[in-house]
XYZ file of C-alpha atoms in Angstrom:
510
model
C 63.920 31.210 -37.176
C 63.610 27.848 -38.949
C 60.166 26.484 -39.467
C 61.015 23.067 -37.896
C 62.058 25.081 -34.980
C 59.043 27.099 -35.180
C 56.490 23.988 -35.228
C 58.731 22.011 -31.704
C 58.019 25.753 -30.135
C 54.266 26.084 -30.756
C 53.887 22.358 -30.328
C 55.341 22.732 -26.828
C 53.593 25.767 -25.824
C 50.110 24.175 -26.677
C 50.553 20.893 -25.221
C 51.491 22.896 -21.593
C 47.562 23.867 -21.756
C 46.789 19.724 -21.329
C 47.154 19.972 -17.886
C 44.722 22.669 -17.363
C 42.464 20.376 -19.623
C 43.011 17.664 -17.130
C 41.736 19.436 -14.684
C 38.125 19.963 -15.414
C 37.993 16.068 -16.900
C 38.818 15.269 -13.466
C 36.548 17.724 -11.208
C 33.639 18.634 -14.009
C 30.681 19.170 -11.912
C 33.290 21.217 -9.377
C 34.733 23.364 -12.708
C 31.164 24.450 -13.765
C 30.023 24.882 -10.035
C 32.899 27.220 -9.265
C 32.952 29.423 -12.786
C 28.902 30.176 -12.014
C 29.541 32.142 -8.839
C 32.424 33.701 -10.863
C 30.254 35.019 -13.135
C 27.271 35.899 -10.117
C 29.492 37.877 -8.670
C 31.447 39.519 -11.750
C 28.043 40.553 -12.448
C 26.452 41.297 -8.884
C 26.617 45.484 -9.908
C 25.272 45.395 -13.339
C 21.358 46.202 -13.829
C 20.738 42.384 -14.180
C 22.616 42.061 -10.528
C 21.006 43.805 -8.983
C 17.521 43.131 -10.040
C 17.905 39.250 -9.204
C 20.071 40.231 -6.496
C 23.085 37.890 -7.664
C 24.967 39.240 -4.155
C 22.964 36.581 -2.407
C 22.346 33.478 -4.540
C 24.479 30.814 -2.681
C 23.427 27.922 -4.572
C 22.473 26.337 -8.005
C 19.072 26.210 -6.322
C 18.104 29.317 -5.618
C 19.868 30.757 -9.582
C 17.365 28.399 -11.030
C 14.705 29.150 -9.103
C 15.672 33.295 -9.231
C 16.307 33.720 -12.942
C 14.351 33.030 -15.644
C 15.044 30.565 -18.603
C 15.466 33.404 -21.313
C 15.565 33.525 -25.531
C 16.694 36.582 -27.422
C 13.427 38.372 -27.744
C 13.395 38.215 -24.047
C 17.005 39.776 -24.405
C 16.090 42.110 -27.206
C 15.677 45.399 -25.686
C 18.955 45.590 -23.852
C 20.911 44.491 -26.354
C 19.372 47.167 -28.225
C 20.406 49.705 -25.471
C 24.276 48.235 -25.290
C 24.526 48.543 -28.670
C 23.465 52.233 -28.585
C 26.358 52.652 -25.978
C 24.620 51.904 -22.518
C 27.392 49.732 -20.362
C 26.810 47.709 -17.179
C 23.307 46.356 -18.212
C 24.102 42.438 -18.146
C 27.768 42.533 -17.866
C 30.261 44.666 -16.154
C 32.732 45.536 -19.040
C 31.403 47.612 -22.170
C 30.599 45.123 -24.978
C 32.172 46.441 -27.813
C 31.386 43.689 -30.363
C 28.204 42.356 -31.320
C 28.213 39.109 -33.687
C 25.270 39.368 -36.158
C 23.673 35.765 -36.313
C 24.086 34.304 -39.500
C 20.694 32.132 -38.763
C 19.719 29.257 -41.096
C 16.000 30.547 -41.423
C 14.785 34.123 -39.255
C 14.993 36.663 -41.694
C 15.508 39.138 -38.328
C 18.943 39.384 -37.566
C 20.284 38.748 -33.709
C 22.874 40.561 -32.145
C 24.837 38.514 -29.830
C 27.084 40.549 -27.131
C 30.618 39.069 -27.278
C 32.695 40.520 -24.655
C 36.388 40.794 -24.534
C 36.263 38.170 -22.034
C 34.220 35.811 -24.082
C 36.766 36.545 -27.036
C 39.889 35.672 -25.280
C 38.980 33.010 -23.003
C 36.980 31.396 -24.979
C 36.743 32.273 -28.865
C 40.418 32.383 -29.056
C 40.880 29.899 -26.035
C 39.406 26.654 -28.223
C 41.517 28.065 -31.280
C 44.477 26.885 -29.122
C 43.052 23.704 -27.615
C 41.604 22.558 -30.921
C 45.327 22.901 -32.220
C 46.923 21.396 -28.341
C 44.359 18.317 -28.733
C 45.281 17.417 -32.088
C 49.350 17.639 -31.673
C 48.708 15.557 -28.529
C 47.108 13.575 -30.097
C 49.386 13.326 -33.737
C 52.641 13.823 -32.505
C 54.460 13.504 -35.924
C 52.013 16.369 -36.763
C 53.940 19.057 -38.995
C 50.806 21.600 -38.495
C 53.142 24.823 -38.265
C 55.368 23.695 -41.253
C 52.656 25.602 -43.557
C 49.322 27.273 -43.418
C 45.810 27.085 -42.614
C 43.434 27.743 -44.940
C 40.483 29.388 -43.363
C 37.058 29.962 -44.963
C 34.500 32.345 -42.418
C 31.464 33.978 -43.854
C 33.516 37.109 -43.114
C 32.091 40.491 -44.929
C 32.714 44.139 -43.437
C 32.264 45.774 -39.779
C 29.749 47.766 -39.229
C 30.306 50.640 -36.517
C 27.448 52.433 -34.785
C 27.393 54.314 -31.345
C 30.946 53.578 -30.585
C 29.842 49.508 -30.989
C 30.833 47.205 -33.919
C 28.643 44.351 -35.484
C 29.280 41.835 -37.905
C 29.768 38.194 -38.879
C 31.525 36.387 -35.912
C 34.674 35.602 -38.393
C 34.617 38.835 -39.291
C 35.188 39.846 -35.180
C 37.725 37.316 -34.274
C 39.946 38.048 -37.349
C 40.087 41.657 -36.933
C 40.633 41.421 -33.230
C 43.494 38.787 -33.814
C 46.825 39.362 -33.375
C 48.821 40.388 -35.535
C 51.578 37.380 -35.710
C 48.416 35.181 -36.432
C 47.987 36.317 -40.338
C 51.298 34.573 -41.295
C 50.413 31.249 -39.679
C 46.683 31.392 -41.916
C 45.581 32.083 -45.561
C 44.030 33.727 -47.189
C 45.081 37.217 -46.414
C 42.544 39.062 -43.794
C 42.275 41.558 -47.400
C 40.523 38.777 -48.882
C 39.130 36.994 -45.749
C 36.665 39.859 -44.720
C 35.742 40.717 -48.767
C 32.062 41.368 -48.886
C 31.032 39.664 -51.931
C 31.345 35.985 -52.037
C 31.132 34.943 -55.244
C 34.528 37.236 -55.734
C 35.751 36.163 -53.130
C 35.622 32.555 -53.598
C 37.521 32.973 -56.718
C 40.039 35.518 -54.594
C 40.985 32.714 -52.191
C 41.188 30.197 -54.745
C 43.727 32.445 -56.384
C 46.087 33.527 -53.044
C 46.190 30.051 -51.631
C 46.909 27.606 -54.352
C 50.570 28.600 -54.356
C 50.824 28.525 -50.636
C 51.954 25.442 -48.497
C 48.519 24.614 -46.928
C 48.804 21.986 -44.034
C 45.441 22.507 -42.939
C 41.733 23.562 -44.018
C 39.481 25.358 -41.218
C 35.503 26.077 -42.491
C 31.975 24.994 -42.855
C 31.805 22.275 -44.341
C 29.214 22.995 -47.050
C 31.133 26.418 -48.127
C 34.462 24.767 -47.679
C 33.488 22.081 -50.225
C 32.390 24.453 -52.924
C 36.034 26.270 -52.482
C 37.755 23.372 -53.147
C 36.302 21.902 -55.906
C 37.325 25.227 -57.463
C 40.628 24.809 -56.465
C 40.644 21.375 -58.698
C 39.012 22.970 -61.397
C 41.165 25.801 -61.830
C 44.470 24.034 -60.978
C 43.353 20.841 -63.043
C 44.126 18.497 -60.251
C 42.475 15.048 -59.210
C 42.431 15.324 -55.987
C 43.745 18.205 -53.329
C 47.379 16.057 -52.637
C 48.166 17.105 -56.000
C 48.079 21.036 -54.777
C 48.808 20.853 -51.036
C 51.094 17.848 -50.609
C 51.622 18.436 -47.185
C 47.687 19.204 -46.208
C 47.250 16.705 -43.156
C 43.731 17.847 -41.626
C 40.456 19.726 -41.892
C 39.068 21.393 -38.822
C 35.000 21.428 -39.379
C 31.838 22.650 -37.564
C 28.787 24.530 -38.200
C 26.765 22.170 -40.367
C 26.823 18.223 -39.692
C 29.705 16.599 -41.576
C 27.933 13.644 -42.695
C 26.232 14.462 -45.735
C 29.404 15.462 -47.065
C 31.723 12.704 -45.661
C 31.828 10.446 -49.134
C 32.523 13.538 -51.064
C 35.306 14.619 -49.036
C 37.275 11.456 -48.922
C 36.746 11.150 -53.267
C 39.108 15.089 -53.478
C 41.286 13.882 -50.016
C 41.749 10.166 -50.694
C 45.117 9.393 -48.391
C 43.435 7.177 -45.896
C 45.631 9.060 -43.054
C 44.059 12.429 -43.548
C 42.192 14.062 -40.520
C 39.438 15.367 -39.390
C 38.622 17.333 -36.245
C 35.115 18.797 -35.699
C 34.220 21.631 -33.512
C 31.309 23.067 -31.847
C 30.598 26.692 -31.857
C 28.242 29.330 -32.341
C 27.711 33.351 -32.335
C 27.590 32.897 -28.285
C 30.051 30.899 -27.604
C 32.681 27.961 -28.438
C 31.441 24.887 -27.114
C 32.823 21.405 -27.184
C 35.947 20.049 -29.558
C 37.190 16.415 -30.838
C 39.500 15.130 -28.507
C 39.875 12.236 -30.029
C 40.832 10.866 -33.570
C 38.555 9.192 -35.866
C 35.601 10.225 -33.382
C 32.579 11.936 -34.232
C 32.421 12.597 -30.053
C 33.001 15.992 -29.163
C 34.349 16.914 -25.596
C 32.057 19.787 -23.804
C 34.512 22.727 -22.766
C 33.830 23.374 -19.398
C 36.106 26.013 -18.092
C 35.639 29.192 -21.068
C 32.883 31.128 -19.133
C 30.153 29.425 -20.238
C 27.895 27.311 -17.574
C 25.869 24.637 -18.958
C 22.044 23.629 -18.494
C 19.935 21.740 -20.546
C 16.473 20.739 -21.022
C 15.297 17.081 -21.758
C 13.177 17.741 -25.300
C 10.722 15.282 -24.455
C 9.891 18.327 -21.473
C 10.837 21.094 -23.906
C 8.301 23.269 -24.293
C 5.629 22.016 -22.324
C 4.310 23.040 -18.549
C 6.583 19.686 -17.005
C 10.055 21.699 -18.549
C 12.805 20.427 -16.548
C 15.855 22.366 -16.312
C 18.690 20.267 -14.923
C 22.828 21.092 -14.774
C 25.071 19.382 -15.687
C 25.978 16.813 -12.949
C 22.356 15.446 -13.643
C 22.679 14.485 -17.590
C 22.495 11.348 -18.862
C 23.570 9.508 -22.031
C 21.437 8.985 -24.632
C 18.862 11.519 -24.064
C 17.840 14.385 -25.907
C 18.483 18.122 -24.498
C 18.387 21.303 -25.735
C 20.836 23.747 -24.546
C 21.108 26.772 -21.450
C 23.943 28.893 -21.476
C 25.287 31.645 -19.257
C 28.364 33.187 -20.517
C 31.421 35.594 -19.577
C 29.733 37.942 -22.174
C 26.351 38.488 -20.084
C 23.498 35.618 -21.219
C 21.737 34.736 -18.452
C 20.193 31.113 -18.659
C 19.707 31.388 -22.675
C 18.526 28.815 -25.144
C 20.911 29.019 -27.716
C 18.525 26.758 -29.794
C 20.643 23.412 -30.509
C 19.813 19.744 -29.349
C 22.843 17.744 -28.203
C 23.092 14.268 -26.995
C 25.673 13.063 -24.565
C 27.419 9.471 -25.411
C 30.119 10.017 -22.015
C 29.511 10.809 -18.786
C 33.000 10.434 -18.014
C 34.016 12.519 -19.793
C 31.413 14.864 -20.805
C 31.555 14.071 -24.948
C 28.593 15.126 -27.210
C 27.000 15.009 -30.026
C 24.886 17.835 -31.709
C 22.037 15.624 -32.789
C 19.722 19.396 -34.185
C 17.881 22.279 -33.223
C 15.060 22.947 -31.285
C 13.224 24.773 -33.807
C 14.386 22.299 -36.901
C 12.223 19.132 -36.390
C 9.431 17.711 -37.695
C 6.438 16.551 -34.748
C 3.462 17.590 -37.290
C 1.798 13.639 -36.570
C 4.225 13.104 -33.242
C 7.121 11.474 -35.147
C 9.446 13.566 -33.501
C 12.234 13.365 -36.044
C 15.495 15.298 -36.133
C 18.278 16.427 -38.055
C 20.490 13.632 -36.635
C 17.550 10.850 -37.557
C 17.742 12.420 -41.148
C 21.335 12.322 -41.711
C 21.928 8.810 -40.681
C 19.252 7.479 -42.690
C 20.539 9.668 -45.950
C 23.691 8.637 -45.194
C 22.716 4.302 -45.342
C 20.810 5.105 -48.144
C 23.270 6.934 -50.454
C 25.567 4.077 -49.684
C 22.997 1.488 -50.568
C 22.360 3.118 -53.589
C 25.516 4.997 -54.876
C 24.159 8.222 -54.536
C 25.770 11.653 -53.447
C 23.859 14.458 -52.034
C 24.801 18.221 -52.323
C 22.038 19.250 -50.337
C 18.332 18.103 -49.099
C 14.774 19.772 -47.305
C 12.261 17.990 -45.840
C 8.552 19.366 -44.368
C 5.098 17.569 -43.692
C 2.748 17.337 -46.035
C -0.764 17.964 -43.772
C -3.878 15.177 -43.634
C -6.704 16.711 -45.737
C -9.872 15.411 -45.058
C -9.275 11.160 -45.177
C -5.813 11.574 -46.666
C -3.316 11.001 -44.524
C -0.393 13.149 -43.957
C 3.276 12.275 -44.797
C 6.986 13.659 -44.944
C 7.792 15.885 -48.019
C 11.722 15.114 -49.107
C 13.675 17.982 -51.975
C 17.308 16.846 -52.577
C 19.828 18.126 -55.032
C 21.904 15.315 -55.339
C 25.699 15.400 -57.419
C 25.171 11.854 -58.551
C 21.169 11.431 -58.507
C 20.342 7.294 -57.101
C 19.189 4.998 -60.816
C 15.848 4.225 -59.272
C 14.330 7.011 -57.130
C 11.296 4.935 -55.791
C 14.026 2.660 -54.391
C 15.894 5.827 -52.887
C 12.520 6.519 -51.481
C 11.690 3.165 -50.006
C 14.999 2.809 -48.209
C 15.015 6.184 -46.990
C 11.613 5.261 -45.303
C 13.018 2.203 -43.460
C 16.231 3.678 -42.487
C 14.218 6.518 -41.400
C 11.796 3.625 -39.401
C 14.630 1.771 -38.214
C 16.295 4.893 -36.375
C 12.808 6.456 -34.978
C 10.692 4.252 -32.926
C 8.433 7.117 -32.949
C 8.378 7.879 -36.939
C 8.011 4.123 -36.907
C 5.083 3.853 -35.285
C 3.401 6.388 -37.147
C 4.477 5.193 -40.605
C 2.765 0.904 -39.239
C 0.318 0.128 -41.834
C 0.363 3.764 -42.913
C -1.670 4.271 -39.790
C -1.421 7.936 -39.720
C 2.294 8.410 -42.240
C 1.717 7.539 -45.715
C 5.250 6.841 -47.523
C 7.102 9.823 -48.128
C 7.514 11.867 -51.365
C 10.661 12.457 -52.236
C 11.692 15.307 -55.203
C 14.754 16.067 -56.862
C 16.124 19.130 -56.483
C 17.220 21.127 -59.935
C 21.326 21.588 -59.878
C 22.136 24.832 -58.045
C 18.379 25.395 -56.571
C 19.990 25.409 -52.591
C 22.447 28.149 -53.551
C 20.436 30.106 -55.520
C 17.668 30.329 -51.956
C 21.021 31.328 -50.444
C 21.905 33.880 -52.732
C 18.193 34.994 -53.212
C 18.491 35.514 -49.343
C 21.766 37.249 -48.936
C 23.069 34.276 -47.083
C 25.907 32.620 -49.266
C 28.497 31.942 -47.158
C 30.111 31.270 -43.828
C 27.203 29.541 -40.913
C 24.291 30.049 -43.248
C 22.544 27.023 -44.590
C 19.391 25.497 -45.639
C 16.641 24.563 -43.359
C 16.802 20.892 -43.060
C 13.859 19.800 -41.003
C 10.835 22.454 -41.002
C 7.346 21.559 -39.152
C 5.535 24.086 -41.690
C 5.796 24.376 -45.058
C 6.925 27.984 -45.779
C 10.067 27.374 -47.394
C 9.814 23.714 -48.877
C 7.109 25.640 -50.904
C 9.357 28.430 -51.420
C 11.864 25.886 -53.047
C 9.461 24.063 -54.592
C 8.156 27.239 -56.161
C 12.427 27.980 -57.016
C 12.924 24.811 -57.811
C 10.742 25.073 -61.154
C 12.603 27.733 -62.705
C 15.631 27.957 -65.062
C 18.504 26.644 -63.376
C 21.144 29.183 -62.343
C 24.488 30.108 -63.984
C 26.580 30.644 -61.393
């Protein structure tokens, strides 16, 4: 079949899945109200069923009131017992698949169920309607006309007790089908290689002869591929290799610390970028629109939404609201209950709506990466922006960057503790550091207030980071690769001291 022919087919077949989209951006609150009692009553038989007696929950009243707001050491235990075979505990189907977390900091590992429901209806699911939003939305697109390069933290499956875990990637390649190889490179050989270091070097080998069209990856991980593309192809920029490369789906890390070095390799000013949502537990929300850093929440792949204002997270005034109760501009951290059996979990991520109407997003952290050691409340979002204004200001690029308090000891005063590695380190560092403390004032009312006449903030300190000291933690850690990256924001010190500590000895080779 010819590939023109090929890309009008695909491109029709996706776009038919706008109307269903159309649907739940027209009746949102009505979407998430109906899929709940799907799932109450999908589940009504299974152990958790029967104990909170799903059968006869009517209302989102009563489920909030009934079951309990739960994290994964509450869910520990029978995870534990599916994975050792035991079916019909929280869902009704056997879970088969377990993803292992690939956490930024816990040195335990999670094991997150992922049914066969959660894998096809929503895993694979957003794979299509991240592809049907942008062809709606790029009509000249000629997406099918080559390949997408994909880059997951993918290493081996591990089987035990008739169950499988592994990295997520790792899951939905092996349980794709089989047509979907030819449409992506590199090969699923090379894809699910263990080592990463080899396997960097592997990809970089199978793809640059291939017609690539589009990139798919974290955008830390995806950067380090490509500039080993340039170097061993000799190229100035990624045009040079993949004429015909048109856009670069992204998630897992925030895209702006990255943004200015991306656009120096990819320098057409019509070049894409989409940015996705997703985690071990579920897909979440996708850009529907170009040139947006908005992302629309996905409202009809199992999962029903809850969230928690942060400025109630936590403390005995929590508020749980649904959806229909949001508003814009406020702080939450995230409940899920999915098609694959999480009941009311906190998945651990902050988000921020900026629509109503639609529902559009933006992940602003996580609940657990802030720092609130003086009651600055800042987070991850706060620290990009301002690192972002200030690199501009002062011609600086940043690979990668920590930041933790620095306690009050006796009359001293406390203040923020900043490590960045930087590519091209700023001329004057104390000027670095002085704008970085008014960007960080002027986006933080609360950091601001703290930092007045160095009432209880003293200026920050800001370090830089050796070359290679953030991938050398990762590869110390066995977490090089795929969703796994450095603790931005800590409220304790234990691993700016860590890096500190790493940051003082010979710099690495690799």
């Amino acid at each position: 079949m010819p590939i023109p022919l090929v890309n009008s087919i695909a491109s029709w077949f996706l776009k038919k899945r706008f109307h269903q989209i159309e649907l739940f951006l027209k009746y949102p609150n009505e979407v998430q109200n109906e899929l709940l009692f799907h799932l109450l009553n999908k589940a009504k038989d299974t152990e958790f069923g029967k104990k909170y007696d799903f059968d006869s929950i009517k209302n989102y009243k009563t489920f909030s009131e009934r079951i309990p707001v739960s994290t994964y050491e509450d869910y520990k235990n029978v995870i534990e017992r599916s994975r050792l075979g035991e079916t019909n505990i929280f869902w009704p189907s056997p879970i088969k698949w377990f993803a292992k977390s690939s956490g930024t900091t816990n040195a335990k590992s999670k094991f997150i169920p992922v049914s066969a429901e959660s894998l096809e209806d929503c895993h694979y699911a957003a794979s299509k309607d991240l592809l049907c939003m942008y062809l709606n939305n790029n009509e000249d697109s000629q997406l099918f006309t080559g390949k997408s390069l994909r880059l997951g933290g993918s290493k081996e499956l591990y089987k035990e007790n008739g169950t499988v875990f592994g990295d997520l990637s790792a899951i939905l390649i092996d349980n794709m089908p089989f047509w979907a190889e030819f449409s992506s490179t590199p090969s699923n050989r090379v894809s699910l290689m263990s080592d990463w270091e080899t396997k960097m070097q592997a990809i970089v080998d199978e793809t640059i002869n291939e017609n690539v069209t589009s990139l798919a990856g974290v955008p830390s991980w995806m950067l380090v591929l490509l500039n080993n593309v340039l170097e061993t192809t000799g190229k100035e920029n990624l045009f040079d290799v993949w004429p015909n490369l048109e856009v670069y789906f992204h998630g897992g890390v925030s895209f702006v610390p990255y943004a200015d070095q991306y656009k120096a390799i990819l320098p057409k000013s019509d070049f894409r970028y989409y940015e996705i949502y997703n985690a071990s537990e579920g897909f979440f929300a996708i850009q529907d629109q170009n040139n947006s850093s908005e992302l629309l929440l996905m409202l009809d792949y199992g999962i029903f939404y809850e969230f928690i204002p942060m400025d109630t997270y936590g403390t005995p005034n929590q508020k749980v609201i649904p959806l229909s109760e949001v508003e814009t501009d406020v702080n939450y951290a995230v409940i899920i209950t999915t098609n694959a059996g999480l009941w009311r979990y906190k998945i651990g991520d902050t988000i921020r709506f900026t629509s109503t109407n639609p529902y559009r997003i933006k992940v602003s952290g996580r609940t657990k990466h802030h720092i609130n050691a003086f009651g600055e409340e800042l987070i991850i979002e706060n620290a990009e922006d301002a690192l972002r204004r200030v690199c501009k200001s002062c011609n600086a690029e940043i690979v990668d960057y920590t930041a933790a308090p620095v306690f009050m000891k006796g009359k001293e005063k406390g203040s923020h503790e900043w490590l960045i590695e930087f590519k091209n380190p700023p001329q004057n560092v104390d000027q670095f550091k002085e704008e970085l403390d008014q960007a960080l004032q002027s986006l933080n009312s609360d950091y601001e207030a703290k930092r007045y006449n160095n009432m209880t903030l003293n200026m920050p300190e800001v370090h830089i980071a050796r070359e290679h000291l953030f991938y050398d933690w990762l590869k110390k850690h066995n977490k090089l690769g795929g969703q796994h990256k450095i603790p931005r924001l800590s409220n304790n010190r234990e691993y700016m001291d860590e890096l500190l500590q790493l940051n003082a000895t010979a710099t690495s080779t690799s």
